[in-house]
Amino acid sequence: MKMEILKLDNNLDFQEFVVDIEDKGTRIDKYISDEINDISRSRVQKLIDDGLVTVNGTVTKSNYKVNCEDKITVTIPELVVPDIEPEDIHLDIIHEDEDIIVVNKPKGMVVHPAAGHYTGTLVNALMFHCKDNLSGINGVMRPGIVHRIDMDTTGVIVACKNDSAHNFIAEQLSVHSITRKYYAIVMNRFKDEEGIVDAPIGRNKTDRKKMCIDKNGRRAVTRYKVLENFDKFSFIECQLETGRTHQIRVHMSSIGHPLLGDSVYGSGKSQFNLQGQTLHAGVLGFIHPGSKEYVEYSAPLPDYFNNVLKTLRK
């Protein structure tokens, strides 16, 4: 049970908790990471190692198991955000005008800087290409970024050059009026030619880096259509009605069709020597912030994806 959050100074947050009876016996690092949604268990362990976590006024260790009525104090230093530098990285530009830039993102590229990925991201490339012409609504770490796709997912992504365009497209995202079609190769054949997965998604309580089907999560809807069935695989098109983190990967895994190459929600093992899931953002459509007309942009399947399909078709 969280008691309060106090600001100690410009660089520290001070949080206090009192342990409820149902949490008795939980390791303290797990307890804290469950209580504070935006902090990882590994970071909690680092805070404990640095003496920034106390139980009843005494510093503790990560393997300490909490007792009912324990008063836990967590001091969280403000993360130091590095300067994000423009980088001359090639962009496969599908469309560009004064309001937006639409890019075909390659496999392995992170969309915006985060811990462990402060260079080589789409943002670094956009900052070099667009100079100062990127929206600032999402802060210095994510200039221009209004939505994102996973590092190992390829395909269409739009960035905004000004705050007006950003707000206009963000509003369409919030009401789920944007067209988003993805293509995937999944494990196992389908019996039906098409279907819909309507299952809420939330963060996995035991692994904060993963998402899962959670009755208390946010509603998530994915429509899918089978394009080709193979012996042990299927090539499908997915259309998102909502845009939750890892939505297609979680939904397909939940119905027995994890994405080929997905090591998080599937086995990740295959004979194709893949880097991550076989997922491509093929089509993105929305009302343009400048013309106020519907526009649609597409990106062809990447070579690695086509090569897998050729092998399966033999």
PDB file of N, CA, C and O in Angstrom, residues 265-300:
ATOM      1  N   TYR A 265       7.202 -14.078 -26.714  1.00  0.00           N
ATOM      2  CA  TYR A 265       5.880 -14.684 -26.602  1.00  0.00           C
ATOM      3  C   TYR A 265       5.789 -16.039 -27.310  1.00  0.00           C
ATOM      4  O   TYR A 265       4.714 -16.636 -27.368  1.00  0.00           O
ATOM      5  N   GLY A 266       6.901 -16.508 -27.834  1.00  0.00           N
ATOM      6  CA  GLY A 266       6.983 -17.822 -28.443  1.00  0.00           C
ATOM      7  C   GLY A 266       8.333 -18.430 -28.104  1.00  0.00           C
ATOM      8  O   GLY A 266       9.068 -17.919 -27.257  1.00  0.00           O
ATOM      9  N   SER A 267       8.709 -19.483 -28.790  1.00  0.00           N
ATOM     10  CA  SER A 267       9.996 -20.130 -28.502  1.00  0.00           C
ATOM     11  C   SER A 267      11.175 -19.373 -29.106  1.00  0.00           C
ATOM     12  O   SER A 267      12.298 -19.463 -28.627  1.00  0.00           O
ATOM     13  N   GLY A 268      10.906 -18.626 -30.202  1.00  0.00           N
ATOM     14  CA  GLY A 268      11.979 -17.921 -30.896  1.00  0.00           C
ATOM     15  C   GLY A 268      12.804 -18.817 -31.794  1.00  0.00           C
ATOM     16  O   GLY A 268      13.627 -18.337 -32.582  1.00  0.00           O
ATOM     17  N   LYS A 269      12.613 -20.127 -31.680  1.00  0.00           N
ATOM     18  CA  LYS A 269      13.418 -21.075 -32.460  1.00  0.00           C
ATOM     19  C   LYS A 269      12.823 -21.282 -33.851  1.00  0.00           C
ATOM     20  O   LYS A 269      11.619 -21.386 -34.014  1.00  0.00           O
ATOM     21  N   SER A 270      13.676 -21.326 -34.855  1.00  0.00           N
ATOM     22  CA  SER A 270      13.229 -21.631 -36.209  1.00  0.00           C
ATOM     23  C   SER A 270      14.429 -22.010 -37.052  1.00  0.00           C
ATOM     24  O   SER A 270      15.578 -21.794 -36.648  1.00  0.00           O
ATOM     25  N   GLN A 271      14.143 -22.539 -38.213  1.00  0.00           N
ATOM     26  CA  GLN A 271      15.216 -22.918 -39.126  1.00  0.00           C
ATOM     27  C   GLN A 271      15.632 -21.770 -40.030  1.00  0.00           C
ATOM     28  O   GLN A 271      16.459 -21.947 -40.924  1.00  0.00           O
ATOM     29  N   PHE A 272      15.102 -20.573 -39.796  1.00  0.00           N
ATOM     30  CA  PHE A 272      15.325 -19.461 -40.713  1.00  0.00           C
ATOM     31  C   PHE A 272      16.356 -18.442 -40.219  1.00  0.00           C
ATOM     32  O   PHE A 272      16.579 -17.429 -40.874  1.00  0.00           O
ATOM     33  N   ASN A 273      16.957 -18.682 -39.064  1.00  0.00           N
ATOM     34  CA  ASN A 273      17.992 -17.786 -38.534  1.00  0.00           C
ATOM     35  C   ASN A 273      17.488 -16.349 -38.465  1.00  0.00           C
ATOM     36  O   ASN A 273      18.087 -15.421 -39.017  1.00  0.00           O
ATOM     37  N   LEU A 274      16.370 -16.155 -37.763  1.00  0.00           N
ATOM     38  CA  LEU A 274      15.702 -14.860 -37.722  1.00  0.00           C
ATOM     39  C   LEU A 274      16.197 -13.988 -36.579  1.00  0.00           C
ATOM     40  O   LEU A 274      16.689 -14.478 -35.567  1.00  0.00           O
ATOM     41  N   GLN A 275      16.031 -12.685 -36.756  1.00  0.00           N
ATOM     42  CA  GLN A 275      16.287 -11.711 -35.690  1.00  0.00           C
ATOM     43  C   GLN A 275      14.944 -11.195 -35.213  1.00  0.00           C
ATOM     44  O   GLN A 275      14.364 -10.270 -35.758  1.00  0.00           O
ATOM     45  N   GLY A 276      14.411 -11.806 -34.169  1.00  0.00           N
ATOM     46  CA  GLY A 276      13.131 -11.368 -33.635  1.00  0.00           C
ATOM     47  C   GLY A 276      11.942 -11.811 -34.466  1.00  0.00           C
ATOM     48  O   GLY A 276      12.057 -12.591 -35.420  1.00  0.00           O
ATOM     49  N   GLN A 277      10.774 -11.300 -34.109  1.00  0.00           N
ATOM     50  CA  GLN A 277       9.508 -11.711 -34.693  1.00  0.00           C
ATOM     51  C   GLN A 277       9.387 -11.329 -36.167  1.00  0.00           C
ATOM     52  O   GLN A 277       9.930 -10.338 -36.611  1.00  0.00           O
ATOM     53  N   THR A 278       8.634 -12.145 -36.888  1.00  0.00           N
ATOM     54  CA  THR A 278       8.377 -11.899 -38.311  1.00  0.00           C
ATOM     55  C   THR A 278       7.099 -11.069 -38.419  1.00  0.00           C
ATOM     56  O   THR A 278       6.002 -11.596 -38.593  1.00  0.00           O
ATOM     57  N   LEU A 279       7.268  -9.746 -38.314  1.00  0.00           N
ATOM     58  CA  LEU A 279       6.127  -8.835 -38.282  1.00  0.00           C
ATOM     59  C   LEU A 279       6.475  -7.562 -39.042  1.00  0.00           C
ATOM     60  O   LEU A 279       7.538  -6.974 -38.832  1.00  0.00           O
ATOM     61  N   HIS A 280       5.558  -7.149 -39.919  1.00  0.00           N
ATOM     62  CA  HIS A 280       5.805  -5.988 -40.778  1.00  0.00           C
ATOM     63  C   HIS A 280       4.588  -5.073 -40.781  1.00  0.00           C
ATOM     64  O   HIS A 280       3.454  -5.513 -41.050  1.00  0.00           O
ATOM     65  N   ALA A 281       4.804  -3.788 -40.468  1.00  0.00           N
ATOM     66  CA  ALA A 281       3.744  -2.784 -40.540  1.00  0.00           C
ATOM     67  C   ALA A 281       3.596  -2.373 -41.998  1.00  0.00           C
ATOM     68  O   ALA A 281       4.354  -1.547 -42.500  1.00  0.00           O
ATOM     69  N   GLY A 282       2.615  -2.946 -42.677  1.00  0.00           N
ATOM     70  CA  GLY A 282       2.512  -2.786 -44.120  1.00  0.00           C
ATOM     71  C   GLY A 282       1.757  -1.565 -44.590  1.00  0.00           C
ATOM     72  O   GLY A 282       2.096  -0.966 -45.614  1.00  0.00           O
ATOM     73  N   VAL A 283       0.716  -1.161 -43.845  1.00  0.00           N
ATOM     74  CA  VAL A 283      -0.148  -0.057 -44.283  1.00  0.00           C
ATOM     75  C   VAL A 283      -0.476   0.841 -43.096  1.00  0.00           C
ATOM     76  O   VAL A 283      -0.799   0.362 -42.003  1.00  0.00           O
ATOM     77  N   LEU A 284      -0.388   2.159 -43.343  1.00  0.00           N
ATOM     78  CA  LEU A 284      -0.773   3.149 -42.332  1.00  0.00           C
ATOM     79  C   LEU A 284      -1.607   4.223 -43.017  1.00  0.00           C
ATOM     80  O   LEU A 284      -1.151   4.858 -43.976  1.00  0.00           O
ATOM     81  N   GLY A 285      -2.830   4.421 -42.538  1.00  0.00           N
ATOM     82  CA  GLY A 285      -3.718   5.407 -43.142  1.00  0.00           C
ATOM     83  C   GLY A 285      -4.344   6.314 -42.105  1.00  0.00           C
ATOM     84  O   GLY A 285      -4.694   5.868 -41.014  1.00  0.00           O
ATOM     85  N   PHE A 286      -4.474   7.605 -42.420  1.00  0.00           N
ATOM     86  CA  PHE A 286      -5.024   8.575 -41.469  1.00  0.00           C
ATOM     87  C   PHE A 286      -5.445   9.840 -42.216  1.00  0.00           C
ATOM     88  O   PHE A 286      -5.138  10.015 -43.404  1.00  0.00           O
ATOM     89  N   ILE A 287      -6.140  10.720 -41.516  1.00  0.00           N
ATOM     90  CA  ILE A 287      -6.479  12.029 -42.071  1.00  0.00           C
ATOM     91  C   ILE A 287      -5.238  12.910 -41.952  1.00  0.00           C
ATOM     92  O   ILE A 287      -4.695  13.083 -40.859  1.00  0.00           O
ATOM     93  N   HIS A 288      -4.797  13.462 -43.074  1.00  0.00           N
ATOM     94  CA  HIS A 288      -3.580  14.263 -43.082  1.00  0.00           C
ATOM     95  C   HIS A 288      -3.799  15.570 -42.311  1.00  0.00           C
ATOM     96  O   HIS A 288      -4.821  16.248 -42.499  1.00  0.00           O
ATOM     97  N   PRO A 289      -2.865  15.952 -41.441  1.00  0.00           N
ATOM     98  CA  PRO A 289      -3.052  17.170 -40.636  1.00  0.00           C
ATOM     99  C   PRO A 289      -3.077  18.454 -41.444  1.00  0.00           C
ATOM    100  O   PRO A 289      -3.618  19.468 -40.985  1.00  0.00           O
ATOM    101  N   GLY A 290      -2.496  18.432 -42.647  1.00  0.00           N
ATOM    102  CA  GLY A 290      -2.488  19.626 -43.478  1.00  0.00           C
ATOM    103  C   GLY A 290      -3.677  19.703 -44.413  1.00  0.00           C
ATOM    104  O   GLY A 290      -4.471  20.642 -44.369  1.00  0.00           O
ATOM    105  N   SER A 291      -3.841  18.670 -45.240  1.00  0.00           N
ATOM    106  CA  SER A 291      -4.905  18.672 -46.251  1.00  0.00           C
ATOM    107  C   SER A 291      -6.264  18.308 -45.675  1.00  0.00           C
ATOM    108  O   SER A 291      -7.301  18.589 -46.288  1.00  0.00           O
ATOM    109  N   LYS A 292      -6.282  17.655 -44.518  1.00  0.00           N
ATOM    110  CA  LYS A 292      -7.500  17.141 -43.877  1.00  0.00           C
ATOM    111  C   LYS A 292      -8.187  16.095 -44.747  1.00  0.00           C
ATOM    112  O   LYS A 292      -9.388  15.839 -44.607  1.00  0.00           O
ATOM    113  N   GLU A 293      -7.417  15.458 -45.625  1.00  0.00           N
ATOM    114  CA  GLU A 293      -7.926  14.360 -46.454  1.00  0.00           C
ATOM    115  C   GLU A 293      -7.280  13.056 -46.010  1.00  0.00           C
ATOM    116  O   GLU A 293      -6.167  13.040 -45.475  1.00  0.00           O
ATOM    117  N   TYR A 294      -8.002  11.950 -46.268  1.00  0.00           N
ATOM    118  CA  TYR A 294      -7.465  10.641 -45.895  1.00  0.00           C
ATOM    119  C   TYR A 294      -6.300  10.274 -46.814  1.00  0.00           C
ATOM    120  O   TYR A 294      -6.388  10.396 -48.038  1.00  0.00           O
ATOM    121  N   VAL A 295      -5.207   9.841 -46.207  1.00  0.00           N
ATOM    122  CA  VAL A 295      -4.039   9.387 -46.970  1.00  0.00           C
ATOM    123  C   VAL A 295      -3.641   8.011 -46.445  1.00  0.00           C
ATOM    124  O   VAL A 295      -3.904   7.659 -45.295  1.00  0.00           O
ATOM    125  N   GLU A 296      -3.012   7.248 -47.298  1.00  0.00           N
ATOM    126  CA  GLU A 296      -2.589   5.904 -46.913  1.00  0.00           C
ATOM    127  C   GLU A 296      -1.213   5.623 -47.488  1.00  0.00           C
ATOM    128  O   GLU A 296      -0.961   5.893 -48.670  1.00  0.00           O
ATOM    129  N   TYR A 297      -0.329   5.108 -46.653  1.00  0.00           N
ATOM    130  CA  TYR A 297       1.035   4.827 -47.061  1.00  0.00           C
ATOM    131  C   TYR A 297       1.343   3.355 -46.799  1.00  0.00           C
ATOM    132  O   TYR A 297       0.838   2.766 -45.841  1.00  0.00           O
ATOM    133  N   SER A 298       2.169   2.781 -47.661  1.00  0.00           N
ATOM    134  CA  SER A 298       2.477   1.353 -47.521  1.00  0.00           C
ATOM    135  C   SER A 298       3.964   1.107 -47.746  1.00  0.00           C
ATOM    136  O   SER A 298       4.666   1.919 -48.364  1.00  0.00           O
ATOM    137  N   ALA A 299       4.434  -0.002 -47.236  1.00  0.00           N
ATOM    138  CA  ALA A 299       5.825  -0.417 -47.395  1.00  0.00           C
ATOM    139  C   ALA A 299       5.831  -1.890 -47.795  1.00  0.00           C
ATOM    140  O   ALA A 299       5.115  -2.696 -47.196  1.00  0.00           O
ATOM    141  N   PRO A 300       6.627  -2.260 -48.793  1.00  0.00           N
ATOM    142  CA  PRO A 300       6.668  -3.661 -49.235  1.00  0.00           C
ATOM    143  C   PRO A 300       7.286  -4.560 -48.171  1.00  0.00           C
ATOM    144  O   PRO A 300       8.034  -4.090 -47.298  1.00  0.00           O
TER     145      PRO A 300
END
